[in-house]
PDB file of C-alpha atoms in Angstrom:
ATOM      1  CA  UNK A   1     -32.560-101.158 153.604  1.00 57.00           C
ATOM      2  CA  UNK A   2     -28.961 -99.022 152.208  1.00 65.00           C
ATOM      3  CA  UNK A   3     -28.132 -98.668 155.208  1.00 80.00           C
ATOM      4  CA  UNK A   4     -27.598-100.963 156.436  1.00 92.00           C
ATOM      5  CA  UNK A   5     -24.372-103.152 156.293  1.00 94.00           C
ATOM      6  CA  UNK A   6     -23.309-104.898 153.448  1.00 96.00           C
ATOM      7  CA  UNK A   7     -22.080-108.378 153.045  1.00 97.00           C
ATOM      8  CA  UNK A   8     -19.346-109.116 150.657  1.00 98.00           C
ATOM      9  CA  UNK A   9     -20.156-113.431 150.199  1.00 98.00           C
ATOM     10  CA  UNK A  10     -17.749-114.979 148.762  1.00 98.00           C
ATOM     11  CA  UNK A  11     -18.453-119.037 148.987  1.00 96.00           C
ATOM     12  CA  UNK A  12     -18.147-120.699 145.593  1.00 95.00           C
ATOM     13  CA  UNK A  13     -20.951-123.735 147.795  1.00 94.00           C
ATOM     14  CA  UNK A  14     -24.145-123.833 145.893  1.00 95.00           C
ATOM     15  CA  UNK A  15     -25.663-124.239 149.314  1.00 95.00           C
ATOM     16  CA  UNK A  16     -23.583-122.744 151.941  1.00 94.00           C
ATOM     17  CA  UNK A  17     -23.218-119.267 149.614  1.00 96.00           C
ATOM     18  CA  UNK A  18     -27.704-119.349 150.004  1.00 96.00           C
ATOM     19  CA  UNK A  19     -27.822-120.511 153.190  1.00 96.00           C
ATOM     20  CA  UNK A  20     -25.682-117.830 154.360  1.00 96.00           C
ATOM     21  CA  UNK A  21     -27.111-115.737 152.508  1.00 97.00           C
ATOM     22  CA  UNK A  22     -31.059-116.331 153.739  1.00 96.00           C
ATOM     23  CA  UNK A  23     -29.879-115.323 157.226  1.00 96.00           C
ATOM     24  CA  UNK A  24     -27.442-112.909 156.536  1.00 96.00           C
ATOM     25  CA  UNK A  25     -30.760-111.143 155.152  1.00 96.00           C
ATOM     26  CA  UNK A  26     -32.552-111.932 157.976  1.00 96.00           C
ATOM     27  CA  UNK A  27     -29.979-110.416 160.408  1.00 95.00           C
ATOM     28  CA  UNK A  28     -31.412-107.264 158.474  1.00 95.00           C
ATOM     29  CA  UNK A  29     -28.051-107.497 156.412  1.00 97.00           C
ATOM     30  CA  UNK A  30     -28.152-106.865 152.491  1.00 96.00           C
ATOM     31  CA  UNK A  31     -25.139-109.582 150.955  1.00 97.00           C
ATOM     32  CA  UNK A  32     -23.716-109.484 147.498  1.00 97.00           C
ATOM     33  CA  UNK A  33     -21.981-113.042 146.541  1.00 98.00           C
ATOM     34  CA  UNK A  34     -19.705-113.879 144.428  1.00 97.00           C
ATOM     35  CA  UNK A  35     -18.472-117.204 143.730  1.00 97.00           C
ATOM     36  CA  UNK A  36     -15.356-116.760 141.669  1.00 97.00           C
ATOM     37  CA  UNK A  37     -12.615-116.102 142.880  1.00 97.00           C
ATOM     38  CA  UNK A  38     -11.305-113.906 139.855  1.00 97.00           C
ATOM     39  CA  UNK A  39     -15.217-112.167 139.922  1.00 97.00           C
ATOM     40  CA  UNK A  40     -14.758-111.125 142.768  1.00 97.00           C
ATOM     41  CA  UNK A  41     -11.404-109.805 142.916  1.00 97.00           C
ATOM     42  CA  UNK A  42     -12.954-107.562 140.424  1.00 97.00           C
ATOM     43  CA  UNK A  43     -15.465-106.344 142.001  1.00 97.00           C
ATOM     44  CA  UNK A  44     -13.629-106.199 145.589  1.00 97.00           C
ATOM     45  CA  UNK A  45     -11.277-104.215 144.130  1.00 96.00           C
ATOM     46  CA  UNK A  46     -14.205-101.539 141.889  1.00 96.00           C
ATOM     47  CA  UNK A  47     -16.084-101.064 145.234  1.00 95.00           C
ATOM     48  CA  UNK A  48     -16.326 -97.769 145.967  1.00 91.00           C
ATOM     49  CA  UNK A  49     -14.306 -96.461 149.194  1.00 83.00           C
ATOM     50  CA  UNK A  50     -16.889 -94.915 151.725  1.00 84.00           C
ATOM     51  CA  UNK A  51     -20.848 -95.525 150.051  1.00 88.00           C
ATOM     52  CA  UNK A  52     -23.552 -98.015 150.467  1.00 88.00           C
ATOM     53  CA  UNK A  53     -22.091-100.038 148.356  1.00 92.00           C
ATOM     54  CA  UNK A  54     -19.257-100.316 150.076  1.00 93.00           C
ATOM     55  CA  UNK A  55     -18.926-104.028 151.697  1.00 96.00           C
ATOM     56  CA  UNK A  56     -18.278-103.178 155.913  1.00 95.00           C
ATOM     57  CA  UNK A  57     -17.081-106.739 156.219  1.00 97.00           C
ATOM     58  CA  UNK A  58     -15.678-109.736 153.810  1.00 98.00           C
ATOM     59  CA  UNK A  59     -16.331-113.086 154.319  1.00 98.00           C
ATOM     60  CA  UNK A  60     -14.530-114.809 152.137  1.00 97.00           C
ATOM     61  CA  UNK A  61     -13.980-119.126 151.453  1.00 95.00           C
ATOM     62  CA  UNK A  62     -10.035-119.512 151.474  1.00 92.00           C
ATOM     63  CA  UNK A  63     -11.247-122.473 147.950  1.00 91.00           C
ATOM     64  CA  UNK A  64     -12.072-120.841 145.208  1.00 95.00           C
ATOM     65  CA  UNK A  65     -11.972-121.296 141.477  1.00 95.00           C
ATOM     66  CA  UNK A  66     -10.331-119.190 140.218  1.00 96.00           C
ATOM     67  CA  UNK A  67      -8.228-116.605 142.663  1.00 96.00           C
ATOM     68  CA  UNK A  68      -8.268-118.610 145.935  1.00 96.00           C
ATOM     69  CA  UNK A  69      -9.322-116.347 149.262  1.00 96.00           C
ATOM     70  CA  UNK A  70      -5.359-116.055 150.323  1.00 95.00           C
ATOM     71  CA  UNK A  71      -4.857-114.433 146.785  1.00 96.00           C
ATOM     72  CA  UNK A  72      -7.905-112.013 146.837  1.00 97.00           C
ATOM     73  CA  UNK A  73      -7.113-111.387 150.464  1.00 96.00           C
ATOM     74  CA  UNK A  74      -3.095-109.670 149.715  1.00 95.00           C
ATOM     75  CA  UNK A  75      -4.514-108.150 146.750  1.00 97.00           C
ATOM     76  CA  UNK A  76      -6.321-106.347 149.081  1.00 96.00           C
ATOM     77  CA  UNK A  77      -4.353-105.134 151.093  1.00 93.00           C
ATOM     78  CA  UNK A  78      -1.703-104.164 148.949  1.00 92.00           C
ATOM     79  CA  UNK A  79      -4.448-102.147 147.644  1.00 93.00           C
ATOM     80  CA  UNK A  80      -4.647-100.504 151.003  1.00 88.00           C
ATOM     81  CA  UNK A  81      -8.057-101.446 150.538  1.00 91.00           C
ATOM     82  CA  UNK A  82      -8.624-102.749 154.580  1.00 88.00           C
ATOM     83  CA  UNK A  83     -11.773-103.689 154.430  1.00 93.00           C
ATOM     84  CA  UNK A  84     -12.430-106.682 157.337  1.00 93.00           C
ATOM     85  CA  UNK A  85     -12.214-110.115 156.182  1.00 96.00           C
ATOM     86  CA  UNK A  86     -13.500-113.087 158.045  1.00 96.00           C
ATOM     87  CA  UNK A  87     -11.702-115.889 156.380  1.00 94.00           C
ATOM     88  CA  UNK A  88     -13.725-119.830 156.170  1.00 92.00           C
ATOM     89  CA  UNK A  89     -11.256-122.391 156.159  1.00 83.00           C
ATOM     90  CA  UNK A  90     -12.234-125.726 155.077  1.00 71.00           C
ATOM     91  CA  UNK A  91     -10.691-127.413 158.131  1.00 62.00           C
ATOM     92  CA  UNK A  92      -9.374-126.275 161.090  1.00 57.00           C
ATOM     93  CA  UNK A  93      -5.558-127.224 159.636  1.00 67.00           C
ATOM     94  CA  UNK A  94      -3.070-124.948 161.351  1.00 71.00           C
ATOM     95  CA  UNK A  95      -1.803-124.637 158.126  1.00 74.00           C
ATOM     96  CA  UNK A  96      -4.659-122.886 156.260  1.00 79.00           C
ATOM     97  CA  UNK A  97      -4.688-120.784 158.715  1.00 81.00           C
ATOM     98  CA  UNK A  98      -1.665-119.357 159.566  1.00 81.00           C
ATOM     99  CA  UNK A  99      -1.042-118.217 155.909  1.00 84.00           C
ATOM    100  CA  UNK A 100      -5.105-115.843 156.249  1.00 86.00           C
ATOM    101  CA  UNK A 101      -3.147-114.285 159.423  1.00 85.00           C
ATOM    102  CA  UNK A 102      -0.169-113.588 157.173  1.00 85.00           C
ATOM    103  CA  UNK A 103      -2.328-112.358 153.943  1.00 89.00           C
ATOM    104  CA  UNK A 104      -3.673-110.029 156.393  1.00 89.00           C
ATOM    105  CA  UNK A 105      -6.977-111.711 157.303  1.00 92.00           C
ATOM    106  CA  UNK A 106      -9.213-110.039 160.417  1.00 90.00           C
ATOM    107  CA  UNK A 107     -10.793-113.125 161.782  1.00 90.00           C
ATOM    108  CA  UNK A 108     -10.882-116.711 160.869  1.00 89.00           C
ATOM    109  CA  UNK A 109     -13.588-119.496 160.962  1.00 90.00           C
ATOM    110  CA  UNK A 110     -13.633-123.390 160.576  1.00 87.00           C
ATOM    111  CA  UNK A 111     -15.302-125.427 158.252  1.00 86.00           C
ATOM    112  CA  UNK A 112     -17.976-126.321 159.686  1.00 86.00           C
ATOM    113  CA  UNK A 113     -19.154-123.786 161.943  1.00 89.00           C
ATOM    114  CA  UNK A 114     -22.083-122.512 164.040  1.00 92.00           C
ATOM    115  CA  UNK A 115     -23.955-119.710 162.295  1.00 93.00           C
ATOM    116  CA  UNK A 116     -24.500-117.395 165.227  1.00 93.00           C
ATOM    117  CA  UNK A 117     -20.643-117.518 165.682  1.00 93.00           C
ATOM    118  CA  UNK A 118     -20.986-116.171 161.730  1.00 95.00           C
ATOM    119  CA  UNK A 119     -22.986-113.431 162.851  1.00 95.00           C
ATOM    120  CA  UNK A 120     -21.270-112.536 166.113  1.00 93.00           C
ATOM    121  CA  UNK A 121     -17.919-112.482 164.499  1.00 93.00           C
ATOM    122  CA  UNK A 122     -19.184-110.956 161.867  1.00 95.00           C
ATOM    123  CA  UNK A 123     -20.672-108.040 164.033  1.00 93.00           C
ATOM    124  CA  UNK A 124     -17.682-107.449 166.308  1.00 89.00           C
ATOM    125  CA  UNK A 125     -16.160-106.976 162.669  1.00 90.00           C
ATOM    126  CA  UNK A 126     -18.081-104.152 161.855  1.00 91.00           C
ATOM    127  CA  UNK A 127     -18.413-102.719 165.859  1.00 86.00           C
ATOM    128  CA  UNK A 128     -14.647-102.736 165.450  1.00 80.00           C
ATOM    129  CA  UNK A 129     -14.362-100.652 162.144  1.00 80.00           C
ATOM    130  CA  UNK A 130     -17.371 -98.111 163.921  1.00 80.00           C
ATOM    131  CA  UNK A 131     -16.034 -97.907 167.197  1.00 72.00           C
ATOM    132  CA  UNK A 132     -12.359 -96.904 164.999  1.00 68.00           C
ATOM    133  CA  UNK A 133     -14.198 -94.645 163.042  1.00 68.00           C
ATOM    134  CA  UNK A 134     -15.864 -92.722 166.112  1.00 68.00           C
ATOM    135  CA  UNK A 135     -12.301 -93.026 167.525  1.00 62.00           C
ATOM    136  CA  UNK A 136     -10.580 -91.457 164.566  1.00 59.00           C
ATOM    137  CA  UNK A 137     -13.170 -87.833 164.664  1.00 62.00           C
ATOM    138  CA  UNK A 138     -13.142 -87.279 168.661  1.00 61.00           C
ATOM    139  CA  UNK A 139      -9.225 -87.494 167.874  1.00 55.00           C
ATOM    140  CA  UNK A 140      -9.371 -85.576 165.680  1.00 55.00           C
ATOM    141  CA  UNK A 141     -11.207 -82.733 167.086  1.00 59.00           C
ATOM    142  CA  UNK A 142     -10.407 -83.157 170.135  1.00 56.00           C
ATOM    143  CA  UNK A 143      -7.324 -83.225 170.461  1.00 56.00           C
ATOM    144  CA  UNK A 144      -5.644 -81.075 166.132  1.00 57.00           C
ATOM    145  CA  UNK A 145      -1.798 -80.827 167.851  1.00 59.00           C
ATOM    146  CA  UNK A 146      -1.387 -84.775 168.512  1.00 53.00           C
ATOM    147  CA  UNK A 147      -3.453 -85.743 165.520  1.00 51.00           C
ATOM    148  CA  UNK A 148      -0.835 -83.434 163.276  1.00 56.00           C
ATOM    149  CA  UNK A 149       1.973 -84.551 165.314  1.00 52.00           C
ATOM    150  CA  UNK A 150       1.544 -88.627 165.440  1.00 46.00           C
ATOM    151  CA  UNK A 151       1.515 -87.927 161.700  1.00 47.00           C
ATOM    152  CA  UNK A 152       5.231 -86.215 161.634  1.00 47.00           C
ATOM    153  CA  UNK A 153       6.328 -88.702 163.696  1.00 44.00           C
ATOM    154  CA  UNK A 154       6.766 -86.413 166.536  1.00 49.00           C
ATOM    155  CA  UNK A 155       6.471 -86.638 170.429  1.00 47.00           C
ATOM    156  CA  UNK A 156       2.729 -84.200 171.213  1.00 48.00           C
ATOM    157  CA  UNK A 157       3.390 -81.362 172.458  1.00 46.00           C
ATOM    158  CA  UNK A 158       0.276 -81.568 174.107  1.00 43.00           C
ATOM    159  CA  UNK A 159       0.616 -81.824 177.705  1.00 39.00           C
ATOM    160  CA  UNK A 160      -2.063 -83.602 176.756  1.00 41.00           C
ATOM    161  CA  UNK A 161      -1.692 -87.922 178.720  1.00 40.00           C
ATOM    162  CA  UNK A 162      -1.717 -89.902 175.136  1.00 42.00           C
ATOM    163  CA  UNK A 163      -4.164 -92.105 175.503  1.00 46.00           C
ATOM    164  CA  UNK A 164      -3.833 -95.153 177.107  1.00 57.00           C
ATOM    165  CA  UNK A 165      -4.558 -97.911 173.738  1.00 84.00           C
ATOM    166  CA  UNK A 166      -1.454 -95.986 172.036  1.00 90.00           C
ATOM    167  CA  UNK A 167       2.229 -96.496 171.807  1.00 94.00           C
ATOM    168  CA  UNK A 168       4.514 -94.120 171.173  1.00 93.00           C
ATOM    169  CA  UNK A 169       7.969 -95.100 170.079  1.00 93.00           C
ATOM    170  CA  UNK A 170      11.012 -94.611 167.765  1.00 87.00           C
ATOM    171  CA  UNK A 171       9.055 -91.479 166.130  1.00 89.00           C
ATOM    172  CA  UNK A 172       6.138 -94.075 165.775  1.00 92.00           C
ATOM    173  CA  UNK A 173       2.522 -93.811 167.188  1.00 93.00           C
ATOM    174  CA  UNK A 174       0.677 -97.461 167.419  1.00 94.00           C
ATOM    175  CA  UNK A 175      -2.879 -96.612 167.912  1.00 91.00           C
ATOM    176  CA  UNK A 176      -4.868 -99.410 168.288  1.00 89.00           C
ATOM    177  CA  UNK A 177      -8.220 -98.790 168.136  1.00 82.00           C
ATOM    178  CA  UNK A 178      -7.506 -96.695 165.689  1.00 83.00           C
ATOM    179  CA  UNK A 179      -6.000 -99.251 163.569  1.00 86.00           C
ATOM    180  CA  UNK A 180      -3.251 -97.999 162.286  1.00 89.00           C
ATOM    181  CA  UNK A 181       0.333 -97.357 163.058  1.00 93.00           C
ATOM    182  CA  UNK A 182       2.199 -93.897 162.587  1.00 92.00           C
ATOM    183  CA  UNK A 183       5.079 -92.759 161.249  1.00 89.00           C
ATOM    184  CA  UNK A 184       7.016 -89.935 160.079  1.00 86.00           C
ATOM    185  CA  UNK A 185       5.930 -88.389 156.124  1.00 83.00           C
ATOM    186  CA  UNK A 186       3.327 -92.810 156.589  1.00 86.00           C
ATOM    187  CA  UNK A 187       0.256 -94.065 158.004  1.00 88.00           C
ATOM    188  CA  UNK A 188       0.224 -97.787 157.787  1.00 89.00           C
ATOM    189  CA  UNK A 189      -3.704 -99.444 158.292  1.00 87.00           C
ATOM    190  CA  UNK A 190      -3.524-102.150 160.597  1.00 89.00           C
ATOM    191  CA  UNK A 191      -5.116-105.507 160.488  1.00 86.00           C
ATOM    192  CA  UNK A 192      -6.798-106.461 163.577  1.00 85.00           C
ATOM    193  CA  UNK A 193      -4.369-109.708 163.274  1.00 87.00           C
ATOM    194  CA  UNK A 194      -1.445-107.173 163.315  1.00 90.00           C
ATOM    195  CA  UNK A 195      -2.575-104.552 166.037  1.00 90.00           C
ATOM    196  CA  UNK A 196      -2.714-107.834 168.168  1.00 90.00           C
ATOM    197  CA  UNK A 197       0.473-109.044 167.690  1.00 93.00           C
ATOM    198  CA  UNK A 198       2.196-105.682 168.154  1.00 95.00           C
ATOM    199  CA  UNK A 199       0.218-104.811 171.166  1.00 94.00           C
ATOM    200  CA  UNK A 200       0.902-109.046 172.515  1.00 95.00           C
ATOM    201  CA  UNK A 201       4.578-107.757 172.274  1.00 96.00           C
ATOM    202  CA  UNK A 202       4.536-104.263 173.399  1.00 96.00           C
ATOM    203  CA  UNK A 203       2.397-105.389 176.452  1.00 95.00           C
ATOM    204  CA  UNK A 204       5.933-107.903 177.061  1.00 96.00           C
ATOM    205  CA  UNK A 205       8.532-104.882 175.949  1.00 96.00           C
ATOM    206  CA  UNK A 206      12.155-106.564 177.107  1.00 96.00           C
ATOM    207  CA  UNK A 207      11.164-109.992 177.309  1.00 96.00           C
ATOM    208  CA  UNK A 208      11.297-112.740 174.745  1.00 96.00           C
ATOM    209  CA  UNK A 209       8.112-114.499 172.998  1.00 95.00           C
ATOM    210  CA  UNK A 210       8.477-117.514 172.102  1.00 92.00           C
ATOM    211  CA  UNK A 211       6.514-118.247 168.875  1.00 89.00           C
ATOM    212  CA  UNK A 212       5.100-120.869 170.823  1.00 88.00           C
ATOM    213  CA  UNK A 213       3.372-117.725 172.581  1.00 91.00           C
ATOM    214  CA  UNK A 214       2.218-116.339 169.661  1.00 91.00           C
ATOM    215  CA  UNK A 215       0.668-119.080 167.767  1.00 87.00           C
ATOM    216  CA  UNK A 216      -1.657-120.291 171.304  1.00 87.00           C
ATOM    217  CA  UNK A 217      -1.867-117.089 173.020  1.00 90.00           C
ATOM    218  CA  UNK A 218      -2.581-114.492 170.105  1.00 88.00           C
ATOM    219  CA  UNK A 219      -3.413-116.240 166.689  1.00 84.00           C
ATOM    220  CA  UNK A 220      -5.363-119.116 169.018  1.00 80.00           C
ATOM    221  CA  UNK A 221      -3.994-122.448 167.136  1.00 77.00           C
ATOM    222  CA  UNK A 222      -1.807-125.321 168.219  1.00 71.00           C
ATOM    223  CA  UNK A 223       1.887-125.382 168.756  1.00 61.00           C
ATOM    224  CA  UNK A 224       2.808-128.751 166.373  1.00 64.00           C
ATOM    225  CA  UNK A 225       2.338-126.034 163.301  1.00 61.00           C
ATOM    226  CA  UNK A 226       5.331-124.569 160.947  1.00 60.00           C
ATOM    227  CA  UNK A 227       6.451-121.655 161.947  1.00 67.00           C
ATOM    228  CA  UNK A 228       6.722-119.931 158.434  1.00 73.00           C
ATOM    229  CA  UNK A 229       4.227-117.958 158.505  1.00 75.00           C
ATOM    230  CA  UNK A 230       4.762-116.249 162.045  1.00 84.00           C
ATOM    231  CA  UNK A 231       8.384-115.312 160.115  1.00 86.00           C
ATOM    232  CA  UNK A 232       7.167-113.901 157.454  1.00 84.00           C
ATOM    233  CA  UNK A 233       4.542-111.979 159.245  1.00 87.00           C
ATOM    234  CA  UNK A 234       7.653-111.041 161.662  1.00 93.00           C
ATOM    235  CA  UNK A 235       9.107-109.394 158.675  1.00 92.00           C
ATOM    236  CA  UNK A 236       6.179-107.508 157.371  1.00 90.00           C
ATOM    237  CA  UNK A 237       5.960-106.041 161.106  1.00 94.00           C
ATOM    238  CA  UNK A 238       9.288-104.808 160.992  1.00 95.00           C
ATOM    239  CA  UNK A 239       8.574-103.031 157.731  1.00 92.00           C
ATOM    240  CA  UNK A 240       6.250-100.880 159.716  1.00 92.00           C
ATOM    241  CA  UNK A 241       8.354-100.343 162.670  1.00 94.00           C
ATOM    242  CA  UNK A 242      11.869 -99.815 161.827  1.00 93.00           C
ATOM    243  CA  UNK A 243      14.517 -97.785 160.246  1.00 92.00           C
ATOM    244  CA  UNK A 244      16.269-100.668 158.708  1.00 94.00           C
ATOM    245  CA  UNK A 245      13.897-104.300 158.389  1.00 94.00           C
ATOM    246  CA  UNK A 246      17.080-105.254 157.231  1.00 94.00           C
ATOM    247  CA  UNK A 247      18.954-105.022 160.675  1.00 95.00           C
ATOM    248  CA  UNK A 248      15.437-104.693 163.055  1.00 96.00           C
ATOM    249  CA  UNK A 249      16.890-102.886 166.738  1.00 96.00           C
ATOM    250  CA  UNK A 250      13.174-102.873 167.846  1.00 97.00           C
ATOM    251  CA  UNK A 251      11.462-106.042 167.042  1.00 97.00           C
ATOM    252  CA  UNK A 252      15.234-108.680 167.163  1.00 96.00           C
ATOM    253  CA  UNK A 253      15.131-112.589 166.464  1.00 95.00           C
ATOM    254  CA  UNK A 254      16.328-114.595 169.724  1.00 95.00           C
ATOM    255  CA  UNK A 255      17.625-117.391 167.997  1.00 92.00           C
ATOM    256  CA  UNK A 256      15.557-120.564 168.480  1.00 88.00           C
ATOM    257  CA  UNK A 257      12.894-119.237 170.679  1.00 91.00           C
ATOM    258  CA  UNK A 258      11.090-116.435 169.071  1.00 93.00           C
ATOM    259  CA  UNK A 259      11.391-112.824 169.569  1.00 96.00           C
ATOM    260  CA  UNK A 260      12.094-109.638 171.419  1.00 97.00           C
ATOM    261  CA  UNK A 261      10.808-105.691 171.712  1.00 97.00           C
ATOM    262  CA  UNK A 262      12.498-103.160 172.721  1.00 96.00           C
ATOM    263  CA  UNK A 263      11.605-100.296 172.442  1.00 95.00           C
ATOM    264  CA  UNK A 264      14.275 -97.845 173.242  1.00 91.00           C
ATOM    265  CA  UNK A 265      17.337-100.659 171.893  1.00 88.00           C
TER     266      UNK A 265
END
């Protein structure tokens, strides 16, 4: 059925790929399989932005012949392709997980994994995408003045209260439901991981957030791992929220500990 979600499976282990294809199709999904990283990237960059041939979720192995999963993820995000990516890691290795998150993956699952968990994760990402589209449509219809004001980075003139799932500061609006950061003359699409970390900071506005907090409470990996991926991730968030990312005022470093978010520094 062409109206069932298309799952792009990028996996070079043939026996695993065939087993996943069988089970995904048994769940009612359509599938497209690539086993080579270069061919996979070419396919994903060529897919349409909408319609039945657009993948709903990309299930992506991190280790592939040719272009690896991390490079594929970065290339897709740089090309403004924000299809949800569920990355498969060869093991529950924190460095692999963090590299996938830093590259722009929305979720991860270490091998070996339970098939039921994979299906649940895929369905969760599909629901979030559907909810995001519904929220955008509903917001545009119910409060067009707010949408126009936010797109210009201004406080909405409408007297209605902002939805609980938005956060406004520094002429910017974070829309957690729509996975968008709306700044003057620019709308940035966020990954799930980016939105989750921004929410974590805004809910603790003014408090010091340690790198351990981020690893364990946001990304659910052990704290005894290299934190350079966090630093790289923070650099990217600063590009979104700071007027001068090289001289941050809202997301500042607390030397030796972590970071602090200030809405009104």
